[in-house]
GROMACS .gro file of C-alpha atoms in nm:
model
  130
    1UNK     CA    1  -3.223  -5.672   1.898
    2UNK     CA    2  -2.881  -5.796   1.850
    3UNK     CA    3  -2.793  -6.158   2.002
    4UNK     CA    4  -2.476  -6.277   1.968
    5UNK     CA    5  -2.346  -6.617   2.014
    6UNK     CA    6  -2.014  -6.782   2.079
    7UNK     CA    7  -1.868  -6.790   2.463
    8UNK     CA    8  -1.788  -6.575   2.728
    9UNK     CA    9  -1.393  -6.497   2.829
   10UNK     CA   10  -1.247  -6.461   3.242
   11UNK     CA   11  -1.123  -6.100   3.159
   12UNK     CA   12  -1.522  -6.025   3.107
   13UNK     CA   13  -1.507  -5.985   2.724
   14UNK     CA   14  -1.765  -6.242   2.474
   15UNK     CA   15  -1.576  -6.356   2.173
   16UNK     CA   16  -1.861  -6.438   1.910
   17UNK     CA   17  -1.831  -6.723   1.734
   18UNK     CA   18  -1.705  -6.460   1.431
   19UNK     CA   19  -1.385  -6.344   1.620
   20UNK     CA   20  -1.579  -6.062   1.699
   21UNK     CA   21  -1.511  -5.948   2.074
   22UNK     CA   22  -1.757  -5.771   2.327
   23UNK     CA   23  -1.666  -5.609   2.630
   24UNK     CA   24  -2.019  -5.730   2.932
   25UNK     CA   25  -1.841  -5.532   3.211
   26UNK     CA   26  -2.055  -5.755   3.452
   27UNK     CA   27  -2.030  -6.028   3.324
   28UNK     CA   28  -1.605  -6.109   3.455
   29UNK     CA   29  -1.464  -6.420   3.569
   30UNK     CA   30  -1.748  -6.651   3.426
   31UNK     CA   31  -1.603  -6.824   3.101
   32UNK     CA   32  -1.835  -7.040   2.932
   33UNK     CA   33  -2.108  -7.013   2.715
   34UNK     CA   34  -2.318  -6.968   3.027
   35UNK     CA   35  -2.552  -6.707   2.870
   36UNK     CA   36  -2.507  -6.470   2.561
   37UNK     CA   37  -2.460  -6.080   2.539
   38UNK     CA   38  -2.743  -5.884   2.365
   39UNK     CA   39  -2.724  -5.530   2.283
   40UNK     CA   40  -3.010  -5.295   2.138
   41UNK     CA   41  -2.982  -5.098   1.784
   42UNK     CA   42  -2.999  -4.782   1.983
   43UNK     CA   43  -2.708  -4.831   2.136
   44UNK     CA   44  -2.460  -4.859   1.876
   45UNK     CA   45  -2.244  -4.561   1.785
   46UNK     CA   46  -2.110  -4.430   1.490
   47UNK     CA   47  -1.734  -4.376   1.529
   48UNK     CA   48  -1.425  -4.274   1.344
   49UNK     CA   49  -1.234  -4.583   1.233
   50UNK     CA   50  -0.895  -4.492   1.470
   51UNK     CA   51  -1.145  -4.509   1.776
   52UNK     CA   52  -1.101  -4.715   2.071
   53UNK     CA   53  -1.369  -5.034   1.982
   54UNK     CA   54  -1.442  -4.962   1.674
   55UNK     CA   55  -1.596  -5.246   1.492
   56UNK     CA   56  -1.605  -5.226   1.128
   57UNK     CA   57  -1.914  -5.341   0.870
   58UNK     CA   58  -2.074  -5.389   0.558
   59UNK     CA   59  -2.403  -5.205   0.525
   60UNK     CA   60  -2.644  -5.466   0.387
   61UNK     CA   61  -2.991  -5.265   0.404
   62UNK     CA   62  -3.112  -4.833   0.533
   63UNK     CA   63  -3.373  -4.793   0.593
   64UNK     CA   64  -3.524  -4.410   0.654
   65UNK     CA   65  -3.767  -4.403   0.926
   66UNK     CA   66  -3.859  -4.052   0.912
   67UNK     CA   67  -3.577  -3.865   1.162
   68UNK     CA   68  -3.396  -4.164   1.255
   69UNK     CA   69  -3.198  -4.458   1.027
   70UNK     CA   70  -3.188  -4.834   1.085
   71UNK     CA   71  -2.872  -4.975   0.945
   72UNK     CA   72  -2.810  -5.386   0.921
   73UNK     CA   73  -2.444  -5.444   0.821
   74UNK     CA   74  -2.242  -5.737   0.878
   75UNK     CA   75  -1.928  -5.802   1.090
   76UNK     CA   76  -1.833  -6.096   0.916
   77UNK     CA   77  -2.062  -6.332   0.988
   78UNK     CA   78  -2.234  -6.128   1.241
   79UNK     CA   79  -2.548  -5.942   1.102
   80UNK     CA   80  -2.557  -5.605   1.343
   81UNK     CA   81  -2.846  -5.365   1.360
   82UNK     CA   82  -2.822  -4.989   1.455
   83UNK     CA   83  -3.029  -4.699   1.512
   84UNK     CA   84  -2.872  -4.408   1.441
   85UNK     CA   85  -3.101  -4.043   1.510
   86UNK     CA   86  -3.006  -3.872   1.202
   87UNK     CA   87  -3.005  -3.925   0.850
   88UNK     CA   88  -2.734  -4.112   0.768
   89UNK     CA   89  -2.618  -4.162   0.395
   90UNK     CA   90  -2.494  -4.492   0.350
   91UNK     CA   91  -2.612  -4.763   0.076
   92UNK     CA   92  -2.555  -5.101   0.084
   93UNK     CA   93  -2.196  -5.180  -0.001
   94UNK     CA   94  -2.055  -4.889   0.255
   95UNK     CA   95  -1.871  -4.965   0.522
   96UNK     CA   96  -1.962  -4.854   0.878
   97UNK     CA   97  -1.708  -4.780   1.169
   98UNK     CA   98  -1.956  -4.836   1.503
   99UNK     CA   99  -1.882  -4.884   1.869
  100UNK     CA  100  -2.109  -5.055   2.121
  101UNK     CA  101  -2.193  -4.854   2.387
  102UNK     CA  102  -2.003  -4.958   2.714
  103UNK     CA  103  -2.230  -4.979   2.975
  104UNK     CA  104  -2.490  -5.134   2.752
  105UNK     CA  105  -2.465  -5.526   2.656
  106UNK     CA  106  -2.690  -5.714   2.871
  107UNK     CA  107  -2.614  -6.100   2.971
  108UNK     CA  108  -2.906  -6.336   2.886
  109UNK     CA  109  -2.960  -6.711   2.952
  110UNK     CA  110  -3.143  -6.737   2.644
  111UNK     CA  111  -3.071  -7.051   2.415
  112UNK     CA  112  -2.945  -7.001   2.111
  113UNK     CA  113  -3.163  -6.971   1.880
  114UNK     CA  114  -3.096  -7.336   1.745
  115UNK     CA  115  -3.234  -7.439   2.100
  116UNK     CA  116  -3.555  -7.351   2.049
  117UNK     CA  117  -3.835  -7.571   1.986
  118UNK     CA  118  -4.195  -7.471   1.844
  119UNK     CA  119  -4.483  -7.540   2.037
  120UNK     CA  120  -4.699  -7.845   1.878
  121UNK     CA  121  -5.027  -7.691   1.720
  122UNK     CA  122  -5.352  -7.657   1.876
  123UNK     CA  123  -5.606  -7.932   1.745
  124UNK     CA  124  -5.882  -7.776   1.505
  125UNK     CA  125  -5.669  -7.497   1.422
  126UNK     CA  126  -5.545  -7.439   1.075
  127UNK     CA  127  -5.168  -7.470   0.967
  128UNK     CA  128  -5.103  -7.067   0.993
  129UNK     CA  129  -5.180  -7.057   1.362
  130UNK     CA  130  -5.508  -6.852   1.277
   0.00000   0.00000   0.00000
């Protein structure tokens, strides 16, 4: 899952913190960091670099997964994750032209992940949670 953090804009866009922007088509008119844009590696394109939303990145790790390829790459700070349905030959170093699919970023109220706060441990269990 990809979770991206930084704030929403009024013209419906979400500028991550990275200067990275994100068109949430439902999500106009509320500026603020009110919730935060999350978008699934399936949903990621692979695009020619001239194409309209193209975001450029730096493969970091493939991995083969029989027919399909998970890709991490990074948008400058931002560490993306895609799942593309063919083989794709692309090593770490590469660069990437992808697109996020329109109609797909989702708004969450989630806190970031800074926010969150582990639950204190069960008595008479050891360290691992086991």
């Amino acid at each position: 899952m990809n979770l991206f953090e930084g704030a929403f804009e009024t013209d419906g866009t979400f500028l991550c913190n990275t200067g990275m922007k994100i068109a949430v088509p439902h999500a106009g008119g509320r500026a603020g960091p009110q919730g935060r844009p999350w978008h699934t590696p399936e949903h990621v394109e692979l695009v020619r670099d001239d194409a309209t939303g193209c975001i450029s990145g730096q493969v970091t790790v493939t991995e083969p997964t029989g027919s399909e390829t998970l890709v991490t790459m990074r948008i400058g700070a931002t560490e993306l994750q895609a799942l593309f349905r063919d083989r794709l030959n692309a090593t770490a170093g590469d660069t990437l032209h992808v697109r996020l699919a329109r109609a797909r970023p989702t708004c969450s109220t989630r806190p970031a992940a800074s926010e969150f706060t582990r639950a204190p441990q069960p008595a008479g269990l050891p360290a691992s949670g086991r």
